[in-house]
Short mmCIF file of C-alpha atoms and ligand atoms in Angstrom, two decimals:
data_model
loop_
_atom_site.label_atom_id
_atom_site.label_comp_id
_atom_site.label_asym_id
_atom_site.label_seq_id
_atom_site.Cartn_x
_atom_site.Cartn_y
_atom_site.Cartn_z
CA MET A 24 -47.43 -38.72 48.35
CA ALA A 25 -43.99 -39.31 46.90
CA LYS A 26 -41.11 -38.95 49.61
CA GLY A 27 -38.14 -36.62 49.06
CA ASN A 28 -35.20 -35.20 51.35
CA GLN A 29 -35.90 -34.69 55.16
CA LEU A 30 -38.37 -31.93 55.84
CA GLN A 31 -36.70 -28.63 56.89
CA ASN A 32 -39.75 -26.88 58.08
CA GLU A 33 -41.91 -29.49 59.80
CA ASN A 34 -45.12 -27.35 59.24
CA ALA A 35 -44.48 -26.47 55.68
CA GLY A 36 -45.88 -28.46 52.49
CA THR A 37 -43.60 -29.61 49.72
CA LEU A 38 -42.78 -28.09 46.34
CA TYR A 39 -42.62 -30.60 43.57
CA VAL A 40 -40.90 -29.83 40.41
CA VAL A 41 -42.58 -32.15 37.81
CA ALA A 42 -41.30 -32.82 34.34
CA THR A 43 -44.07 -33.65 31.69
CA PRO A 44 -43.50 -35.21 28.44
CA ILE A 45 -41.86 -33.42 25.67
CA GLY A 46 -44.26 -34.76 22.72
CA ASN A 47 -45.41 -38.49 23.75
CA PHE A 48 -47.57 -38.68 26.44
CA GLY A 49 -46.09 -42.41 27.24
CA ASP A 50 -43.50 -40.80 28.66
CA ILE A 51 -45.17 -39.33 31.78
CA THR A 52 -43.71 -41.06 35.06
CA GLU A 53 -45.68 -42.81 37.32
CA ARG A 54 -44.48 -40.82 40.17
CA ALA A 55 -45.51 -37.49 38.20
CA LEU A 56 -49.13 -38.97 37.96
CA ILE A 57 -48.99 -39.85 41.60
CA VAL A 58 -47.84 -36.39 42.63
CA LEU A 59 -49.92 -34.39 40.18
CA ARG A 60 -53.19 -36.03 41.56
CA ASP A 61 -52.26 -35.37 45.40
CA VAL A 62 -50.96 -31.85 45.34
CA ASP A 63 -53.19 -29.25 46.77
CA LEU A 64 -52.24 -27.00 43.49
CA ILE A 65 -50.44 -27.11 40.20
CA LEU A 66 -48.77 -24.20 39.02
CA ALA A 67 -48.39 -24.34 35.09
CA GLU A 68 -46.82 -22.20 32.54
CA ASP A 69 -49.81 -22.20 30.07
CA THR A 70 -53.04 -23.65 31.86
CA ARG A 71 -54.50 -24.26 27.98
CA ARG A 72 -51.59 -26.65 27.58
CA THR A 73 -51.34 -28.13 31.24
CA LYS A 74 -55.15 -29.15 31.34
CA PRO A 75 -55.70 -31.43 28.35
CA MET A 76 -52.61 -32.99 29.48
CA LEU A 77 -54.08 -33.28 32.99
CA GLN A 78 -57.61 -34.71 31.42
CA ARG A 79 -55.68 -37.30 29.09
CA PHE A 80 -54.51 -38.65 32.40
CA ALA A 81 -57.76 -38.38 34.15
CA ILE A 82 -56.55 -35.84 36.55
CA GLY A 83 -59.29 -33.62 37.66
CA ARG A 84 -58.91 -32.69 41.00
CA PRO A 85 -56.21 -30.32 41.90
CA THR A 86 -56.63 -26.69 40.88
CA VAL A 87 -54.37 -25.42 38.01
CA MET A 88 -52.93 -21.69 38.31
CA ALA A 89 -50.71 -19.79 35.80
CA PHE A 90 -47.17 -19.48 36.64
CA HIS A 91 -45.23 -18.05 34.07
CA GLU A 92 -42.28 -15.30 33.74
CA HIS A 93 -44.77 -12.27 33.86
CA ASN A 94 -46.30 -13.35 37.13
CA GLU A 95 -43.23 -15.51 38.54
CA ASP A 96 -42.08 -12.76 41.00
CA TYR A 97 -45.24 -11.89 42.55
CA ALA A 98 -46.91 -15.32 42.57
CA SER A 99 -43.67 -17.05 44.03
CA VAL A 100 -43.95 -14.64 47.27
CA LYS A 101 -48.03 -16.28 47.21
CA MET A 102 -46.83 -19.56 46.67
CA ILE A 103 -44.32 -19.42 49.56
CA GLU A 104 -46.91 -18.23 51.87
CA ARG A 105 -48.86 -21.37 50.81
CA LEU A 106 -46.14 -23.89 51.01
CA LEU A 107 -45.48 -22.49 54.59
CA VAL A 108 -49.21 -23.08 56.07
CA GLY A 109 -48.84 -26.74 54.80
CA GLU A 110 -50.31 -26.97 51.00
CA ASN A 111 -48.29 -29.31 48.49
CA ILE A 112 -47.49 -27.76 45.43
CA ALA A 113 -46.60 -28.98 42.18
CA LEU A 114 -44.75 -26.67 39.32
CA VAL A 115 -45.15 -28.08 35.71
CA SER A 116 -43.89 -26.51 32.27
CA ASP A 117 -45.70 -26.62 28.97
CA ALA A 118 -43.44 -29.51 28.29
CA GLY A 119 -40.56 -31.18 29.71
CA THR A 120 -38.48 -30.26 32.84
CA PRO A 121 -39.52 -27.13 34.52
CA LEU A 122 -36.68 -24.21 35.15
CA ILE A 123 -34.87 -25.79 32.04
CA SER A 124 -35.49 -22.64 29.60
CA ASP A 125 -38.85 -22.35 31.53
CA PRO A 126 -39.66 -20.54 34.70
CA GLY A 127 -39.26 -21.70 38.22
CA TYR A 128 -35.99 -20.70 39.17
CA GLY A 129 -37.11 -17.81 41.39
CA LEU A 130 -39.66 -20.27 43.01
CA VAL A 131 -37.09 -23.16 43.70
CA ALA A 132 -34.77 -20.50 45.32
CA ALA A 133 -37.31 -18.83 47.34
CA ALA A 134 -38.65 -22.18 48.68
CA HIS A 135 -34.91 -23.27 49.93
CA GLN A 136 -34.38 -19.81 51.41
CA ALA A 137 -37.76 -20.32 53.51
CA GLY A 138 -36.93 -23.84 54.56
CA VAL A 139 -39.76 -25.70 52.23
CA GLN A 140 -38.75 -28.98 50.86
CA VAL A 141 -38.46 -28.81 47.27
CA VAL A 142 -38.56 -32.57 45.41
CA PRO A 143 -37.70 -33.47 41.86
CA ILE A 144 -39.81 -35.88 39.77
CA PRO A 145 -37.64 -36.15 37.10
CA GLY A 146 -38.46 -37.19 33.38
CA SER A 147 -38.70 -35.85 29.94
CA CYS A 148 -36.09 -33.14 29.07
CA ALA A 149 -35.12 -32.55 25.07
CA ILE A 150 -31.67 -31.89 26.18
CA ILE A 151 -31.36 -35.29 27.50
CA ALA A 152 -33.12 -37.19 24.80
CA ALA A 153 -31.11 -35.34 22.13
CA LEU A 154 -27.66 -36.15 23.76
CA SER A 155 -28.55 -39.55 24.61
CA ALA A 156 -29.43 -40.52 20.95
CA GLY A 157 -27.45 -37.58 19.29
CA GLY A 158 -23.91 -39.80 18.76
CA LEU A 159 -21.94 -36.78 19.92
CA PRO A 160 -19.63 -37.18 23.01
CA THR A 161 -21.61 -36.89 26.01
CA ASP A 162 -19.23 -36.71 28.84
CA GLN A 163 -18.85 -33.28 29.04
CA PHE A 164 -21.59 -30.66 27.28
CA PHE A 165 -22.43 -27.31 27.72
CA PHE A 166 -26.18 -26.29 27.53
CA ALA A 167 -26.16 -22.66 25.96
CA GLY A 168 -30.16 -22.50 25.86
CA PHE A 169 -31.42 -20.44 22.88
CA LEU A 170 -29.09 -18.11 21.15
CA PRO A 171 -29.84 -14.86 20.72
CA ALA A 172 -32.87 -13.86 18.13
CA LYS A 173 -30.59 -11.17 16.25
CA SER A 174 -27.54 -12.54 14.03
CA THR A 175 -25.04 -9.83 15.23
CA GLN A 176 -25.87 -11.08 19.11
CA ARG A 177 -25.93 -14.69 17.99
CA CYS A 178 -22.53 -14.71 16.14
CA LYS A 179 -21.04 -12.87 19.46
CA ALA A 180 -22.57 -15.51 21.58
CA LEU A 181 -21.13 -18.33 19.18
CA THR A 182 -17.53 -16.78 19.44
CA SER A 183 -17.62 -16.98 23.28
CA LEU A 184 -18.45 -20.33 22.80
CA GLN A 185 -15.65 -21.19 20.54
CA GLU A 186 -13.08 -22.50 22.65
CA GLN A 187 -15.72 -24.37 24.71
CA ILE A 188 -14.68 -27.97 25.07
CA GLY A 189 -17.53 -30.58 25.26
CA THR A 190 -20.82 -30.86 23.23
CA LEU A 191 -22.47 -27.57 22.46
CA VAL A 192 -26.36 -27.95 23.29
CA PHE A 193 -28.56 -25.25 21.87
CA TYR A 194 -32.41 -24.98 21.74
CA GLU A 195 -33.81 -23.68 18.58
CA SER A 196 -37.31 -22.65 17.25
CA SER A 197 -38.80 -23.32 13.53
CA HIS A 198 -38.35 -20.00 12.42
CA ARG A 199 -34.58 -19.32 13.25
CA ILE A 200 -33.37 -22.82 12.37
CA LEU A 201 -31.88 -22.02 9.10
CA ALA A 202 -30.31 -18.83 10.13
CA SER A 203 -28.84 -20.41 13.66
CA LEU A 204 -27.31 -23.03 11.31
CA GLU A 205 -25.76 -20.36 8.92
CA ASP A 206 -24.20 -18.67 11.85
CA CYS A 207 -22.90 -21.99 13.88
CA LEU A 208 -21.18 -22.75 10.85
CA SER A 209 -19.72 -19.28 9.95
CA VAL A 210 -18.38 -18.89 13.55
CA LEU A 211 -17.69 -22.47 14.77
CA GLY A 212 -16.39 -23.86 11.51
CA ASN A 213 -17.65 -27.30 9.52
CA ARG A 214 -17.64 -29.17 12.81
CA PRO A 215 -19.47 -32.62 13.33
CA ALA A 216 -23.13 -31.83 14.36
CA VAL A 217 -26.78 -33.14 15.15
CA LEU A 218 -30.04 -32.03 14.61
CA ALA A 219 -33.00 -33.33 16.83
CA ARG A 220 -36.27 -32.73 15.72
CA GLU A 221 -39.50 -33.31 17.09
CA LEU A 222 -38.23 -35.68 19.44
CA THR A 223 -40.72 -38.34 21.03
CA LYS A 224 -42.98 -37.18 18.02
CA MET A 225 -44.53 -38.51 14.69
CA TYR A 226 -42.00 -36.87 12.82
CA GLU A 227 -39.01 -37.33 14.94
CA THR A 228 -35.72 -36.90 12.90
CA ILE A 229 -32.45 -37.30 14.22
CA GLN A 230 -29.59 -35.93 11.37
CA MET A 231 -25.93 -36.25 12.24
CA GLY A 232 -23.52 -34.53 9.57
CA SER A 233 -21.26 -31.66 9.61
CA LEU A 234 -22.68 -28.26 10.15
CA SER A 235 -22.71 -27.74 6.31
CA ALA A 236 -24.27 -30.73 5.60
CA LEU A 237 -26.95 -30.20 8.07
CA LEU A 238 -27.45 -26.63 6.70
CA GLU A 239 -28.26 -28.04 3.21
CA PHE A 240 -30.57 -30.83 4.17
CA VAL A 241 -32.50 -28.33 6.23
CA ARG A 242 -32.69 -25.78 3.29
CA GLU A 243 -33.28 -28.74 0.97
CA ASP A 244 -36.65 -29.58 2.61
CA SER A 245 -39.18 -27.40 4.06
CA ASN A 246 -40.59 -29.92 6.18
CA GLN A 247 -37.37 -30.37 8.14
CA GLN A 248 -37.57 -26.58 9.00
CA LYS A 249 -41.11 -27.53 11.10
CA GLY A 250 -41.09 -28.24 14.87
CA GLU A 251 -38.98 -28.11 17.89
CA PHE A 252 -35.08 -28.73 17.52
CA VAL A 253 -32.18 -29.39 19.79
CA LEU A 254 -28.92 -28.87 17.91
CA LEU A 255 -26.07 -30.52 19.03
CA VAL A 256 -22.56 -29.39 17.80
CA GLU A 257 -19.33 -30.97 18.68
CA GLY A 258 -17.07 -28.99 20.99
CA ALA A 259 -13.80 -27.36 20.69
CA GLU A 260 -10.70 -29.91 20.77
CA LYS A 261 -8.75 -30.58 24.08
CA GLN A 262 -5.53 -28.59 23.80
CA GLU A 263 -2.83 -30.70 25.32
CA HIS A 264 -1.02 -28.42 27.41
CA SER A 265 2.25 -27.26 25.99
CA ILE A 266 5.31 -29.06 27.23
CA ASP A 267 8.43 -27.21 28.14
CA GLU A 268 10.86 -28.99 25.92
CA ARG A 269 13.84 -28.21 27.97
CA GLU A 270 12.13 -29.58 31.12
CA LEU A 271 11.38 -32.80 29.22
CA ASP A 272 14.97 -33.43 28.20
CA ARG A 273 16.10 -32.65 31.69
CA LEU A 274 13.67 -35.05 33.44
CA LEU A 275 14.36 -37.80 30.76
CA LEU A 276 18.16 -37.73 30.95
CA LEU A 277 18.02 -38.09 34.88
CA MET A 278 15.24 -40.81 34.77
CA MET A 279 17.16 -42.47 32.28
CA GLU A 280 20.03 -42.76 34.38
CA GLU A 281 18.07 -45.04 36.81
CA LEU A 282 15.83 -46.71 34.89
CA PRO A 283 15.36 -48.41 31.77
CA LEU A 284 14.11 -46.31 28.62
CA LYS A 285 10.45 -47.28 28.49
CA GLN A 286 10.08 -46.89 32.30
CA ALA A 287 11.69 -43.43 32.22
CA ALA A 288 9.86 -42.41 29.46
CA SER A 289 6.74 -43.63 31.24
CA LEU A 290 7.55 -41.88 34.58
CA THR A 291 8.34 -38.62 32.65
CA ALA A 292 5.02 -38.55 31.00
CA LYS A 293 3.07 -39.04 34.22
CA ILE A 294 5.03 -36.29 35.87
CA LEU A 295 4.58 -33.95 32.82
CA GLY A 296 1.01 -34.74 32.24
CA MET A 297 1.89 -35.37 28.52
CA LYS A 298 1.41 -38.68 26.35
CA LYS A 299 3.45 -41.60 27.00
CA ASN A 300 4.08 -42.40 23.27
CA ALA A 301 5.29 -38.58 22.85
CA ALA A 302 7.77 -38.78 25.71
CA TYR A 303 9.15 -42.16 24.64
CA GLN A 304 9.86 -40.60 20.87
CA ARG A 305 11.56 -37.87 22.83
CA ALA A 306 13.71 -40.38 25.04
CA LEU A 307 14.56 -42.36 21.75
CA THR A 308 16.01 -39.17 20.14
CA ILE A 309 18.06 -37.99 22.94
CA LYS A 310 19.31 -41.63 24.03
N1 SAM B 7 -38.31 -27.34 29.53
C1 SAM B 7 -38.02 -28.24 28.38
C2 SAM B 7 -37.18 -29.39 28.35
O1 SAM B 7 -37.09 -29.77 29.35
O2 SAM B 7 -36.56 -29.84 27.24
C3 SAM B 7 -37.47 -27.26 27.33
C4 SAM B 7 -38.49 -26.02 27.27
S1 SAM B 7 -37.88 -24.52 25.88
C5 SAM B 7 -39.07 -23.31 26.33
C6 SAM B 7 -38.66 -25.51 24.43
C7 SAM B 7 -37.72 -25.82 23.53
O3 SAM B 7 -36.83 -27.08 23.91
C8 SAM B 7 -37.90 -25.99 22.26
O4 SAM B 7 -37.98 -24.81 21.38
C9 SAM B 7 -36.95 -26.89 21.53
O5 SAM B 7 -35.87 -26.31 21.28
C10 SAM B 7 -36.73 -27.76 22.89
N2 SAM B 7 -37.87 -28.94 22.70
C11 SAM B 7 -38.63 -29.09 23.51
N3 SAM B 7 -39.34 -30.53 23.10
C12 SAM B 7 -39.07 -31.08 22.10
C13 SAM B 7 -39.03 -31.79 21.08
N4 SAM B 7 -39.84 -32.49 21.34
N5 SAM B 7 -37.95 -32.14 20.20
C14 SAM B 7 -36.98 -31.44 20.14
N6 SAM B 7 -36.81 -30.00 21.10
C15 SAM B 7 -37.68 -29.89 21.68
#
């Protein structure tokens, strides 16, 4: 059995949160296979989708039980009881990492509260796959999940993200991709963006361009409207925090009395958190 953190409740079993492939079965991890073979029970969002995957990996032993948004609350209580008497349980979703726009949050939180050890078995996740190959900044990103289905609500949600710094990440489905691109363009402006479609699958397409170019690309080719999508949109520009000009001049003059101009500008820039060159240019002006 895969090892995780220290057991909190010695008699309790472990809840494993197991990522499965988002398309290509080759992306299953060795740890995922070991855990799925060894646990007493597998909780699956849709047993009809999980069973063929288990068959593909010749995993026949553990019972597979449905665990989805409609029975999550009731099933969580039952599952905690089973974990507390020592059973080991794996949670999987239809594809990718459970809890990421998928069920399981309530169960994981309840397990922690009951002193049950929760062990992640990481692997595929469409957000990370798209960011890793998309070509937009990844130092900061904001995952907004699925945008609302109706345009009015969608535009409202997008308006609240207008100032968000960091790449915006959305999940989208085939029947809303065009409408969502249109609303992104009208609310966020013509920002650089990436459409990552059918990742790890036969028709994988990663298209970069402005939002208007992507919209045209998808409009013109109905094949590009099929499948599953991650949409990345460049975040808002970082605002240089505004500098009080009188304070800048006062500091520069003080520093210039004691230091050469370049050093005075550099130290002033550090103190005020501004660009060195901007302080230097100002120092030249007031010298
Ligand atoms: N838990 C999953 C994960 O870790 O990525 C996401 C589940 S969410 C219900 C399903 C959405 O994820 C799809 O509608 C699509 O937006 C995105 N997605 C899943 N697989 C994808 C793939 N192969 N290519 C692009 N997007 C994908």
